């Protein structure tokens, strides 16, 4: 029951009055019920209107895409028992946004009613309907159909300025609605371009500046994306990504080296990933830039950046849904295609042949001696790297090694590969942090055989009796295949004579007198400390800062020639001691 004031000042009470109906000569409500309602009216002391007002509404917040058909319902609450057999109403809309195309009463409360609609002038509909039997239930009274002709973002009010059931019995209350023209959605998948198998690239930001600006992210597990909310103008959708960087190794540099000399042909996607200099195509310069990134050195081009193919997609207007708008992500510098999505990322990317790994032993000397103040080599050896032995072509390796900078410091360069298994390799060293060496070594042709893999070049700066561990915190061949078993080393400075500045030099010669390059000359001092030197292209070798007054044993190692040991006593500089091969090879 609801009270309201009329112009005369009297209160009017609207009460739900039960209808008096008979069935088999029996009333639904007896006379006593009627008397009770009459007594209530007398007690309240005013005139009374008996009515049930039904709610009639057009939904608010409706949206529809441009140039599509849309059906807009007119919704009513329960009409059961109200004897509604007709309705008449006026419906207003914006003709610059919507064009009326007809009505649909199938499955609605008005199904079976006679409907008449006057659609003139545009923007106004005068609608009536009747039926000989009362309407029952609640829901959609009728659907009005329109075509959306407005621009994206335009709005049409949907108003009911007048509405009447029967002859305003029962009464009705109305609620207006609104429809907004929206853009279509843009959707697709972002996947990794440099991979044979599908790999999603999650967390890719797809940004579309405009009015309004919109953006979204690709899904974590699928790489899928979908977004809307575009305005009426043109949009450029641009993908971008940071992070999730993995799989870039010296092996990628080695693949570029192989491609440059036509040993292999990189795929189009791999070539895009390899061109980290973004100039002059793919060259050995790109391989060097990637190696610098792996060694944590500055100046590595766009290695580790994400690029996308296509870099942008343009839409004059996003009127309808744009599906299959896919992008291929490329992690620059990751040439081999072993990038893994973050859901399965591990510290060392899994090799495609991880279940077939063969272990290669890499060993640093257990106790290398070096005189205080001397320059010396530390050989690191490997077991057989021949392709038939390890089951793969090793073209690169990388590692991080720590040492005690108060005992030894690296020379420049810190690594020597001349005369070793790694001869003719590209070597990139980061020695900027005292006590840490980050090294990347690669070449186009596979490494073959067992023996010295490379040499460290150090200077002993600590006092006698001190030692420095050589600890490999990481080591990896190629991209993890073959596996490695690394043995750390130790450098000790024994008690004894210190370097006194004497020089021993000369040439390594064949029997015919020709200079022999890349021969390994070893010199063992009285304390058993072994010094090493590699002969130059003309056969020259040189040892410096040797303590005087001591005798040294010289040996020469060569793949082709045999040499007899030499013993020499150093009292002053010796700069013309030639080491001549035996007569036979």
Coordinates of C-alpha atoms in Angstrom, one line a residue:
X1 CA 0.0 0.0 0.0
X2 CA 1.4 3.4 -1.0
X3 CA 0.1 6.9 -0.1
X4 CA 0.4 10.0 -2.3
X5 CA -1.0 13.5 -2.2
X6 CA -3.5 14.7 -4.9
X7 CA -4.0 18.4 -5.7
X8 CA -6.8 18.7 -3.2
X9 CA -4.5 17.7 -0.4
X10 CA -6.2 14.3 0.3
X11 CA -4.1 11.2 0.4
X12 CA -4.7 8.5 -2.1
X13 CA -3.9 4.9 -1.1
X14 CA -3.2 2.3 -3.8
X15 CA -4.0 -1.1 -2.5
X16 CA -3.8 -4.4 -4.2
X17 CA -7.4 -5.5 -4.3
X18 CA -8.1 -9.2 -4.8
X19 CA -10.4 -9.9 -7.7
X20 CA -13.7 -11.6 -6.8
X21 CA -14.1 -14.6 -9.0
X22 CA -16.5 -17.5 -8.8
X23 CA -15.8 -21.1 -9.6
X24 CA -18.6 -23.7 -9.2
X25 CA -20.7 -20.9 -7.3
X26 CA -18.0 -20.4 -4.8
X27 CA -16.1 -17.1 -4.2
X28 CA -12.3 -16.8 -4.0
X29 CA -12.6 -14.3 -1.2
X30 CA -15.6 -14.2 1.1
X31 CA -17.5 -11.2 2.2
X32 CA -15.5 -10.9 5.4
X33 CA -12.3 -10.3 3.4
X34 CA -14.1 -7.4 1.6
X35 CA -15.3 -5.9 4.9
X36 CA -11.7 -6.0 6.3
X37 CA -10.4 -4.0 3.3
X38 CA -13.3 -1.6 3.7
X39 CA -12.5 -1.1 7.3
X40 CA -8.9 -0.3 6.5
X41 CA -10.1 2.4 4.0
X42 CA -12.4 4.0 6.7
X43 CA -9.5 3.9 9.2
X44 CA -7.1 5.7 6.9
X45 CA -9.8 8.3 6.2
X46 CA -9.4 9.1 2.5
X47 CA -10.3 8.3 -1.0
X48 CA -8.8 5.1 -2.5
X49 CA -7.6 4.0 -5.9
X50 CA -7.3 0.3 -6.5
X51 CA -4.5 -0.4 -8.9
X52 CA -1.5 -2.7 -9.8
X53 CA 1.2 -0.7 -11.8
X54 CA 3.3 -2.9 -14.1
X55 CA 6.9 -2.1 -14.9
X56 CA 7.8 -1.7 -18.5
X57 CA 11.5 -1.1 -19.5
X58 CA 14.0 -0.9 -22.3
X59 CA 17.4 -2.4 -21.2
X60 CA 20.1 0.1 -20.6
X61 CA 23.8 -0.3 -21.5
X62 CA 23.1 -2.0 -24.8
X63 CA 25.9 -2.2 -27.3
X64 CA 26.2 -3.3 -30.9
X65 CA 28.8 -3.3 -33.6
X66 CA 28.6 -0.9 -36.6
X67 CA 26.6 -2.0 -39.6
X68 CA 25.0 -5.0 -37.9
X69 CA 21.4 -6.0 -37.0
X70 CA 20.3 -5.7 -33.5
X71 CA 17.0 -6.8 -31.8
X72 CA 16.0 -4.6 -28.8
X73 CA 13.4 -6.1 -26.3
X74 CA 10.7 -4.4 -24.4
X75 CA 10.6 -6.1 -21.0
X76 CA 7.6 -6.2 -18.6
X77 CA 7.1 -7.8 -15.2
X78 CA 4.4 -10.4 -14.4
X79 CA 1.1 -9.7 -16.2
X80 CA -0.7 -12.7 -14.9
X81 CA -4.2 -11.9 -13.5
X82 CA -4.1 -8.3 -14.7
X83 CA -6.4 -8.9 -17.7
X84 CA -4.0 -7.2 -20.1
X85 CA -5.4 -7.6 -23.7
X86 CA -3.8 -4.6 -25.4
X87 CA -1.0 -2.1 -25.3
X88 CA -0.3 1.3 -27.0
X89 CA 3.0 3.1 -26.7
X90 CA 5.4 5.5 -28.4
X91 CA 9.1 4.6 -28.8
X92 CA 11.8 7.2 -29.6
X93 CA 15.3 6.4 -31.0
X94 CA 18.1 8.3 -32.8
X95 CA 17.7 7.8 -36.5
X96 CA 21.3 8.8 -37.2
X97 CA 22.4 5.8 -35.1
X98 CA 19.6 3.2 -35.7
X99 CA 17.4 2.4 -38.7
X100 CA 14.1 0.6 -37.9
X101 CA 13.7 -2.6 -39.9
X102 CA 10.7 -4.3 -38.2
X103 CA 9.5 -6.2 -35.2
X104 CA 9.6 -9.8 -33.9
X105 CA 7.0 -11.2 -31.6
X106 CA 7.9 -14.9 -31.9
X107 CA 8.4 -16.4 -28.5
X108 CA 7.4 -13.2 -26.7
X109 CA 4.4 -12.4 -24.5
X110 CA 2.8 -10.7 -27.6
X111 CA 3.1 -13.9 -29.7
X112 CA -0.3 -14.2 -31.4
X113 CA -1.3 -10.5 -30.9
X114 CA -2.3 -8.2 -33.8
X115 CA 0.6 -5.7 -34.0
X116 CA 0.4 -2.4 -35.8
X117 CA 3.4 0.0 -36.0
X118 CA 3.7 3.4 -37.6
X119 CA 7.4 4.0 -38.3
X120 CA 7.1 7.6 -39.4
X121 CA 8.7 10.0 -38.9
X122 CA 12.2 8.3 -38.5
X123 CA 13.1 8.2 -34.9
X124 CA 9.5 7.6 -33.6
X125 CA 7.5 4.4 -33.6
X126 CA 3.8 4.4 -32.6
X127 CA 3.0 0.8 -31.7
X128 CA -0.2 -1.0 -30.7
X129 CA -1.2 -4.5 -30.1
X130 CA -4.3 -6.5 -29.0
X131 CA -5.5 -10.0 -28.4
X132 CA -8.8 -11.4 -27.2
X133 CA -7.3 -13.3 -24.3
X134 CA -5.3 -11.9 -21.3
X135 CA -1.5 -12.0 -21.4
X136 CA 0.2 -14.2 -18.8
X137 CA 3.7 -14.2 -17.4
X138 CA 6.7 -11.8 -17.5
X139 CA 9.6 -11.2 -19.9
X140 CA 9.9 -9.8 -23.4
X141 CA 6.7 -8.2 -24.6
X142 CA 8.0 -7.6 -28.1
X143 CA 11.3 -7.2 -30.0
X144 CA 12.1 -4.2 -32.2
X145 CA 14.7 -4.7 -34.9
X146 CA 17.2 -2.1 -36.1
X147 CA 20.3 -1.8 -38.3
X148 CA 23.2 0.1 -36.7
X149 CA 24.2 3.0 -39.0
X150 CA 26.0 5.3 -36.5
X151 CA 29.7 5.7 -36.2
X152 CA 31.7 3.9 -33.5
X153 CA 31.0 5.6 -30.2
X154 CA 27.7 7.1 -31.2
X155 CA 24.8 6.7 -28.8
X156 CA 21.0 6.4 -29.2
X157 CA 18.6 6.9 -26.3
X158 CA 15.7 4.5 -26.3
X159 CA 12.8 6.3 -24.7
X160 CA 9.2 5.5 -23.9
X161 CA 7.4 8.9 -23.7
X162 CA 4.0 7.2 -23.5
X163 CA 2.8 3.7 -22.6
X164 CA -0.6 2.3 -21.8
X165 CA -2.0 -1.2 -21.1
X166 CA -5.7 -1.6 -22.0
X167 CA -7.1 1.9 -21.2
X168 CA -4.5 2.5 -18.5
X169 CA -5.7 -0.4 -16.4
X170 CA -3.5 -1.7 -15.0
X171 CA -1.3 1.4 -14.7
X172 CA 2.4 1.2 -15.8
X173 CA 5.8 2.6 -14.9
X174 CA 8.4 3.0 -17.6
X175 CA 12.2 2.9 -17.7
X176 CA 14.2 4.2 -20.7
X177 CA 17.3 2.5 -22.2
X178 CA 20.4 3.3 -24.3
X179 CA 22.4 1.7 -27.1
X180 CA 26.0 2.5 -28.0
X181 CA 27.8 1.6 -31.2
X182 CA 31.0 -0.2 -30.4
X183 CA 34.0 -1.4 -32.5
X184 CA 34.8 -5.0 -33.4
X185 CA 37.4 -7.0 -31.6
X186 CA 40.9 -7.7 -32.9
X187 CA 42.2 -11.2 -32.0
X188 CA 44.9 -13.7 -32.9
X189 CA 47.9 -15.6 -31.5
X190 CA 51.5 -14.6 -30.8
X191 CA 53.9 -17.5 -31.4
X192 CA 57.6 -18.0 -31.7
X193 CA 58.7 -17.5 -35.3
X194 CA 62.1 -19.3 -35.1
X195 CA 60.7 -22.7 -34.2
X196 CA 59.4 -25.7 -36.1
X197 CA 56.9 -26.6 -33.4
X198 CA 54.4 -24.2 -32.1
X199 CA 55.6 -22.2 -29.1
X200 CA 53.3 -19.4 -27.6
X201 CA 54.9 -16.1 -26.7
X202 CA 53.1 -14.9 -23.6
X203 CA 53.2 -11.4 -22.0
X204 CA 53.4 -9.7 -25.4
X205 CA 51.8 -6.2 -25.1
X206 CA 49.7 -5.3 -28.1
X207 CA 49.2 -1.6 -28.0
X208 CA 47.0 0.6 -30.2
X209 CA 47.3 4.3 -29.6
X210 CA 44.3 6.3 -30.6
X211 CA 41.1 7.9 -29.2
X212 CA 40.8 6.0 -27.0
X213 CA 44.1 4.1 -26.7
X214 CA 43.6 0.4 -26.1
X215 CA 45.9 -2.5 -25.3
X216 CA 46.1 -6.1 -24.2
X217 CA 48.5 -8.9 -23.4
X218 CA 48.9 -12.3 -25.0
X219 CA 47.9 -15.2 -22.8
X220 CA 50.4 -17.0 -20.7
X221 CA 49.8 -20.6 -21.9
X222 CA 48.4 -20.1 -25.4
X223 CA 49.8 -16.8 -26.7
X224 CA 46.2 -15.8 -27.7
X225 CA 44.9 -12.3 -27.4
X226 CA 41.7 -10.4 -28.0
X227 CA 40.6 -6.8 -27.4
X228 CA 38.1 -4.2 -28.4
X229 CA 37.1 -0.7 -27.3
X230 CA 38.4 1.0 -30.4
X231 CA 37.2 4.4 -31.4
X232 CA 35.9 5.5 -34.8
X233 CA 39.3 6.4 -36.3
X234 CA 42.3 4.5 -37.7
X235 CA 44.5 2.3 -35.5
X236 CA 47.9 0.7 -35.7
X237 CA 48.4 -2.3 -33.5
X238 CA 52.0 -2.8 -32.5
X239 CA 53.3 -5.8 -30.5
X240 CA 56.2 -5.4 -28.0
X241 CA 57.8 -7.5 -25.3
X242 CA 60.5 -7.4 -22.7
X243 CA 62.0 -10.2 -20.6
X244 CA 61.7 -13.9 -21.0
X245 CA 65.1 -13.9 -22.6
X246 CA 66.8 -17.3 -22.7
X247 CA 68.5 -19.7 -25.2
X248 CA 71.1 -17.1 -26.5
X249 CA 74.5 -18.8 -26.4
X250 CA 77.8 -18.9 -28.1
X251 CA 76.3 -21.8 -30.2
X252 CA 74.2 -19.1 -32.0
X253 CA 77.4 -17.3 -32.9
X254 CA 78.8 -20.6 -34.2
X255 CA 75.8 -21.2 -36.4
X256 CA 76.2 -17.7 -37.9
X257 CA 79.9 -18.5 -38.6
X258 CA 78.8 -21.7 -40.4
X259 CA 76.2 -19.9 -42.4
X260 CA 78.7 -17.2 -43.5
X261 CA 81.1 -19.8 -44.9
X262 CA 78.2 -21.7 -46.5
X263 CA 78.5 -24.8 -44.3
X264 CA 74.8 -24.5 -43.4
X265 CA 71.9 -22.4 -44.6
X266 CA 69.9 -20.7 -41.9
X267 CA 66.1 -20.5 -42.3
X268 CA 64.5 -17.1 -43.0
X269 CA 63.4 -16.8 -39.4
X270 CA 66.8 -17.7 -38.1
X271 CA 68.3 -15.1 -40.4
X272 CA 66.0 -12.5 -38.9
X273 CA 67.1 -13.5 -35.4
X274 CA 70.8 -13.5 -36.5
X275 CA 70.9 -9.9 -37.8
X276 CA 71.5 -8.2 -34.5
X277 CA 73.5 -5.4 -36.1
X278 CA 70.5 -4.5 -38.3
X279 CA 72.9 -3.7 -41.1
X280 CA 74.4 -5.4 -44.2
X281 CA 72.6 -8.7 -43.7
X282 CA 74.0 -11.5 -41.6
X283 CA 77.8 -11.5 -41.2
X284 CA 80.5 -12.6 -38.7
X285 CA 80.0 -9.2 -37.1
X286 CA 76.6 -10.4 -35.9
X287 CA 78.3 -13.5 -34.4
X288 CA 80.7 -11.3 -32.5
X289 CA 77.9 -9.1 -31.2
X290 CA 76.0 -12.1 -29.9
X291 CA 79.2 -13.4 -28.2
X292 CA 79.6 -10.0 -26.5
X293 CA 76.1 -10.3 -25.1
X294 CA 76.7 -13.8 -23.8
X295 CA 79.9 -12.6 -22.2
X296 CA 78.0 -9.7 -20.6
X297 CA 80.0 -7.1 -22.5
X298 CA 78.5 -3.8 -23.8
X299 CA 78.1 -3.1 -27.4
X300 CA 76.0 -6.1 -28.6
X301 CA 73.6 -4.5 -31.1
X302 CA 70.0 -5.5 -30.5
X303 CA 70.8 -9.0 -29.1
X304 CA 68.1 -10.0 -26.6
X305 CA 65.5 -7.5 -28.0
X306 CA 62.2 -8.8 -29.2
X307 CA 61.1 -8.1 -32.8
X308 CA 57.8 -9.2 -34.4
X309 CA 56.7 -10.2 -37.8
X310 CA 54.7 -8.2 -38.9
X311 CA 56.0 -5.3 -36.8
X312 CA 52.6 -3.6 -37.0
X313 CA 49.0 -4.2 -38.3
X314 CA 47.0 -1.2 -39.5
X315 CA 43.2 -0.8 -39.5
X316 CA 41.5 2.2 -41.2
X317 CA 38.5 1.5 -38.9
X318 CA 37.8 -1.5 -36.6
X319 CA 34.2 -1.8 -37.7
X320 CA 33.9 -5.6 -37.5
X321 CA 35.8 -8.4 -35.7
X322 CA 39.3 -8.9 -37.1
X323 CA 40.3 -12.5 -36.4
X324 CA 43.5 -14.5 -37.1
X325 CA 45.6 -11.4 -36.6
X326 CA 48.7 -13.4 -35.7
X327 CA 52.2 -12.3 -35.0
X328 CA 55.6 -14.1 -35.0
X329 CA 57.9 -13.2 -32.1
X330 CA 61.7 -13.3 -32.7
X331 CA 64.2 -13.1 -29.9
X332 CA 67.2 -11.4 -31.5
X333 CA 70.4 -13.4 -31.2
X334 CA 68.6 -16.7 -30.5
X335 CA 69.5 -18.3 -33.9
X336 CA 69.1 -22.0 -33.1
X337 CA 65.4 -21.8 -32.2
X338 CA 65.8 -23.3 -28.7
X339 CA 64.0 -20.5 -26.8
X340 CA 61.4 -21.8 -24.3
X341 CA 58.4 -20.0 -23.0
X342 CA 58.6 -19.0 -19.3
X343 CA 56.2 -21.7 -18.2
X344 CA 59.0 -24.3 -18.8
X345 CA 62.1 -22.1 -18.6
X346 CA 65.1 -23.5 -16.8
X347 CA 68.6 -22.2 -16.1
X348 CA 70.1 -24.2 -18.9
X349 CA 67.8 -24.5 -21.9
X350 CA 67.0 -28.1 -22.7
X351 CA 68.8 -29.5 -25.7
X352 CA 66.6 -31.2 -28.3
X353 CA 68.8 -34.2 -27.8
X354 CA 68.9 -34.0 -24.0
X355 CA 68.0 -37.6 -23.6
X356 CA 71.0 -38.6 -25.7
X357 CA 73.6 -36.5 -24.0
X358 CA 77.2 -37.8 -23.9
X359 CA 79.5 -36.4 -21.2
X360 CA 82.8 -34.7 -22.1
X361 CA 85.4 -34.2 -19.3
X362 CA 86.9 -30.8 -19.0
X363 CA 89.8 -30.5 -16.6
X364 CA 91.9 -27.7 -15.1
X365 CA 95.3 -28.6 -13.5
X366 CA 94.9 -29.8 -9.9
X367 CA 98.0 -27.9 -8.7
X368 CA 99.6 -25.5 -11.2
X369 CA 102.7 -23.8 -9.9
X370 CA 103.8 -20.2 -10.8
X371 CA 106.7 -18.2 -9.6
X372 CA 105.8 -14.9 -7.9
X373 CA 105.8 -12.1 -10.5
X374 CA 105.9 -14.5 -13.5
X375 CA 103.6 -14.8 -16.5
X376 CA 102.3 -18.4 -17.0
X377 CA 99.8 -20.5 -18.9
X378 CA 97.2 -22.8 -17.4
X379 CA 96.1 -25.5 -19.8
X380 CA 92.5 -26.7 -19.7
X381 CA 92.1 -30.2 -21.2
X382 CA 89.2 -32.1 -22.7
X383 CA 88.3 -35.6 -23.5
X384 CA 87.6 -36.5 -27.1
X385 CA 85.4 -34.0 -28.9
X386 CA 85.3 -35.8 -32.3
X387 CA 81.8 -35.8 -33.8
X388 CA 81.6 -39.6 -33.9
X389 CA 82.5 -39.8 -30.3
X390 CA 80.2 -37.2 -28.7
X391 CA 77.4 -37.7 -31.3
X392 CA 77.3 -34.0 -32.2
X393 CA 79.3 -31.2 -33.8
X394 CA 80.8 -29.0 -31.0
X395 CA 81.3 -25.6 -32.5
X396 CA 81.1 -23.5 -29.3
X397 CA 81.5 -23.4 -25.6
X398 CA 81.2 -20.8 -22.9
X399 CA 81.9 -20.6 -19.2
X400 CA 82.3 -18.4 -16.2
X401 CA 85.4 -19.0 -14.1
X402 CA 86.3 -17.4 -10.8
X403 CA 89.8 -16.9 -9.3
X404 CA 91.5 -15.0 -6.5
X405 CA 92.6 -11.6 -7.9
X406 CA 95.0 -11.0 -5.0
X407 CA 97.0 -14.1 -6.1
X408 CA 96.7 -14.1 -9.9
X409 CA 95.4 -11.6 -12.6
X410 CA 94.6 -12.3 -16.2
X411 CA 97.0 -11.1 -18.9
X412 CA 95.7 -9.4 -22.1
X413 CA 94.4 -11.5 -23.7
X414 CA 93.4 -13.8 -20.9
X415 CA 92.8 -16.8 -23.2
X416 CA 95.1 -18.4 -25.7
X417 CA 93.8 -20.9 -28.2
X418 CA 96.8 -21.0 -30.5
X419 CA 98.1 -24.6 -30.9
X420 CA 95.1 -26.1 -29.0
X421 CA 92.0 -27.9 -30.1
X422 CA 90.3 -24.5 -30.2
X423 CA 92.8 -23.1 -32.7
X424 CA 91.3 -20.6 -35.1
X425 CA 88.3 -19.9 -32.9
X426 CA 86.8 -16.5 -32.1
X427 CA 87.3 -15.7 -28.4
X428 CA 85.3 -13.1 -26.4
X429 CA 86.4 -12.4 -22.9
X430 CA 84.9 -10.3 -20.2
X431 CA 87.5 -9.6 -17.5
X432 CA 86.0 -6.3 -16.3
X433 CA 85.1 -7.8 -12.8
X434 CA 88.2 -8.7 -10.8
X435 CA 88.1 -12.4 -9.9
X436 CA 85.7 -13.3 -12.7
X437 CA 86.2 -14.3 -16.3
X438 CA 83.3 -14.7 -18.6
X439 CA 84.3 -16.4 -21.9
X440 CA 82.6 -17.3 -25.2
X441 CA 84.6 -19.4 -27.8
X442 CA 83.2 -20.5 -31.1
X443 CA 84.2 -21.3 -34.7
X444 CA 82.5 -22.6 -37.9
X445 CA 84.2 -26.0 -38.0
X446 CA 83.7 -28.6 -35.3
X447 CA 86.3 -29.2 -32.6
X448 CA 88.1 -32.6 -33.0
X449 CA 90.2 -34.7 -30.7
X450 CA 91.3 -34.7 -27.1
X451 CA 94.0 -32.6 -25.4
X452 CA 94.4 -28.9 -24.5
X453 CA 91.1 -27.2 -25.2
X454 CA 92.6 -23.7 -24.4
X455 CA 95.1 -21.9 -22.2
X456 CA 94.5 -19.3 -19.5
X457 CA 97.1 -16.6 -19.4
X458 CA 97.8 -15.3 -15.9
X459 CA 100.4 -13.3 -14.0
X460 CA 101.2 -14.3 -10.5
X461 CA 100.9 -11.2 -8.3
X462 CA 100.5 -12.8 -4.9
X463 CA 103.1 -13.6 -2.2
X464 CA 104.9 -16.9 -2.0
X465 CA 102.8 -19.6 -0.4
X466 CA 99.5 -18.3 -1.6
X467 CA 97.1 -20.1 -4.0
X468 CA 94.1 -19.4 -6.0
X469 CA 91.3 -21.8 -7.0
X470 CA 90.1 -21.9 -10.6
X471 CA 86.4 -22.5 -10.2
X472 CA 84.0 -23.0 -13.1
X473 CA 80.7 -21.7 -12.0
X474 CA 79.2 -22.5 -15.4
X475 CA 80.4 -24.4 -18.5
X476 CA 78.4 -25.4 -21.5
X477 CA 79.2 -26.9 -24.9
X478 CA 76.9 -25.7 -27.8
X479 CA 73.6 -25.4 -26.1
X480 CA 74.0 -28.2 -23.6
X481 CA 74.8 -31.1 -25.9
X482 CA 77.2 -32.8 -25.2
X483 CA 77.0 -32.5 -21.5
X484 CA 80.1 -31.6 -19.5
X485 CA 81.9 -32.8 -16.4
X486 CA 84.2 -30.0 -15.2
X487 CA 87.1 -30.4 -12.8
X488 CA 88.2 -27.2 -11.1
X489 CA 91.9 -26.3 -10.8
X490 CA 94.3 -24.6 -8.4
X491 CA 97.3 -22.3 -9.0
X492 CA 99.9 -22.0 -6.2
X493 CA 102.9 -19.7 -5.8
X494 CA 105.7 -21.8 -4.2
X495 CA 108.5 -20.5 -1.9
X496 CA 111.6 -19.9 -4.0
X497 CA 113.2 -17.4 -6.3
X498 CA 111.1 -14.6 -7.7
X499 CA 111.0 -13.3 -11.2
X500 CA 114.2 -11.2 -11.8
X501 CA 113.7 -9.9 -15.2
X502 CA 115.8 -12.2 -17.4
X503 CA 114.5 -13.0 -20.9
X504 CA 114.8 -16.3 -22.8
X505 CA 113.9 -16.1 -26.5
X506 CA 114.6 -17.6 -29.9
X507 CA 112.9 -19.5 -32.7
X508 CA 111.5 -22.9 -33.2
X509 CA 112.8 -24.2 -36.6
X510 CA 112.5 -27.2 -38.8
X511 CA 115.5 -29.1 -39.9
X512 CA 115.6 -27.0 -43.0
X513 CA 115.6 -23.8 -41.0
X514 CA 112.0 -22.7 -41.6
X515 CA 110.1 -21.1 -38.7
X516 CA 107.5 -23.4 -37.2
X517 CA 104.3 -21.7 -36.0
X518 CA 102.0 -22.8 -33.1
X519 CA 104.6 -25.0 -31.5
X520 CA 104.1 -25.3 -27.7
X521 CA 107.4 -24.5 -25.9
X522 CA 107.4 -25.6 -22.3
X523 CA 110.0 -24.5 -19.8
X524 CA 110.3 -26.2 -16.4
X525 CA 112.1 -24.4 -13.6
X526 CA 113.9 -26.0 -10.6
X527 CA 110.8 -26.0 -8.5
X528 CA 108.8 -27.9 -11.2
X529 CA 106.8 -24.9 -12.3
X530 CA 106.0 -25.3 -16.0
X531 CA 105.9 -22.1 -18.2
X532 CA 104.5 -22.3 -21.7
X533 CA 104.8 -20.2 -24.9
X534 CA 103.3 -20.6 -28.4
X535 CA 105.6 -19.9 -31.3
X536 CA 104.6 -17.1 -33.7
X537 CA 103.9 -17.5 -37.5
X538 CA 107.7 -17.2 -38.0
X539 CA 108.6 -19.6 -35.2
X540 CA 109.5 -17.0 -32.5
X541 CA 109.0 -17.8 -28.8
X542 CA 109.8 -15.8 -25.7
X543 CA 109.9 -16.1 -21.9
X544 CA 110.3 -13.1 -19.7
X545 CA 110.9 -12.2 -16.1
X546 CA 112.8 -15.4 -15.4
X547 CA 114.8 -15.7 -12.2
X548 CA 118.5 -15.8 -12.9
X549 CA 121.0 -18.3 -11.7
X550 CA 118.7 -21.2 -12.3
X551 CA 118.6 -24.0 -14.9
X552 CA 115.6 -24.7 -17.0
X553 CA 114.4 -27.7 -19.1
X554 CA 113.0 -26.8 -22.5
X555 CA 110.7 -29.0 -24.5
X556 CA 108.8 -28.4 -27.8
X557 CA 105.5 -30.1 -28.7
X558 CA 104.5 -30.2 -32.4
X559 CA 102.0 -32.2 -34.4
X560 CA 104.5 -32.8 -37.2
X561 CA 108.0 -32.7 -35.7
X562 CA 110.0 -34.2 -32.9
X563 CA 112.3 -32.2 -30.6
X564 CA 115.0 -33.2 -28.1
X565 CA 114.8 -31.6 -24.6
X566 CA 117.2 -28.7 -24.0
X567 CA 118.7 -27.6 -20.7
X568 CA 119.7 -24.0 -20.3
X569 CA 121.1 -22.0 -17.4
X570 CA 119.9 -18.4 -17.2
X571 CA 122.3 -15.8 -15.8
X572 CA 121.3 -13.0 -18.1
X573 CA 119.1 -12.4 -21.1
X574 CA 119.2 -15.2 -23.8
X575 CA 117.5 -14.0 -27.0
X576 CA 118.8 -16.3 -29.7
X577 CA 118.3 -19.8 -28.4
X578 CA 116.9 -21.7 -31.4
X579 CA 115.1 -25.0 -31.0
X580 CA 115.6 -27.2 -34.1
X581 CA 113.5 -30.2 -34.9
X582 CA 115.0 -33.6 -35.4
X583 CA 115.6 -34.7 -39.0
X584 CA 112.3 -36.7 -39.4
X585 CA 108.7 -35.7 -39.1

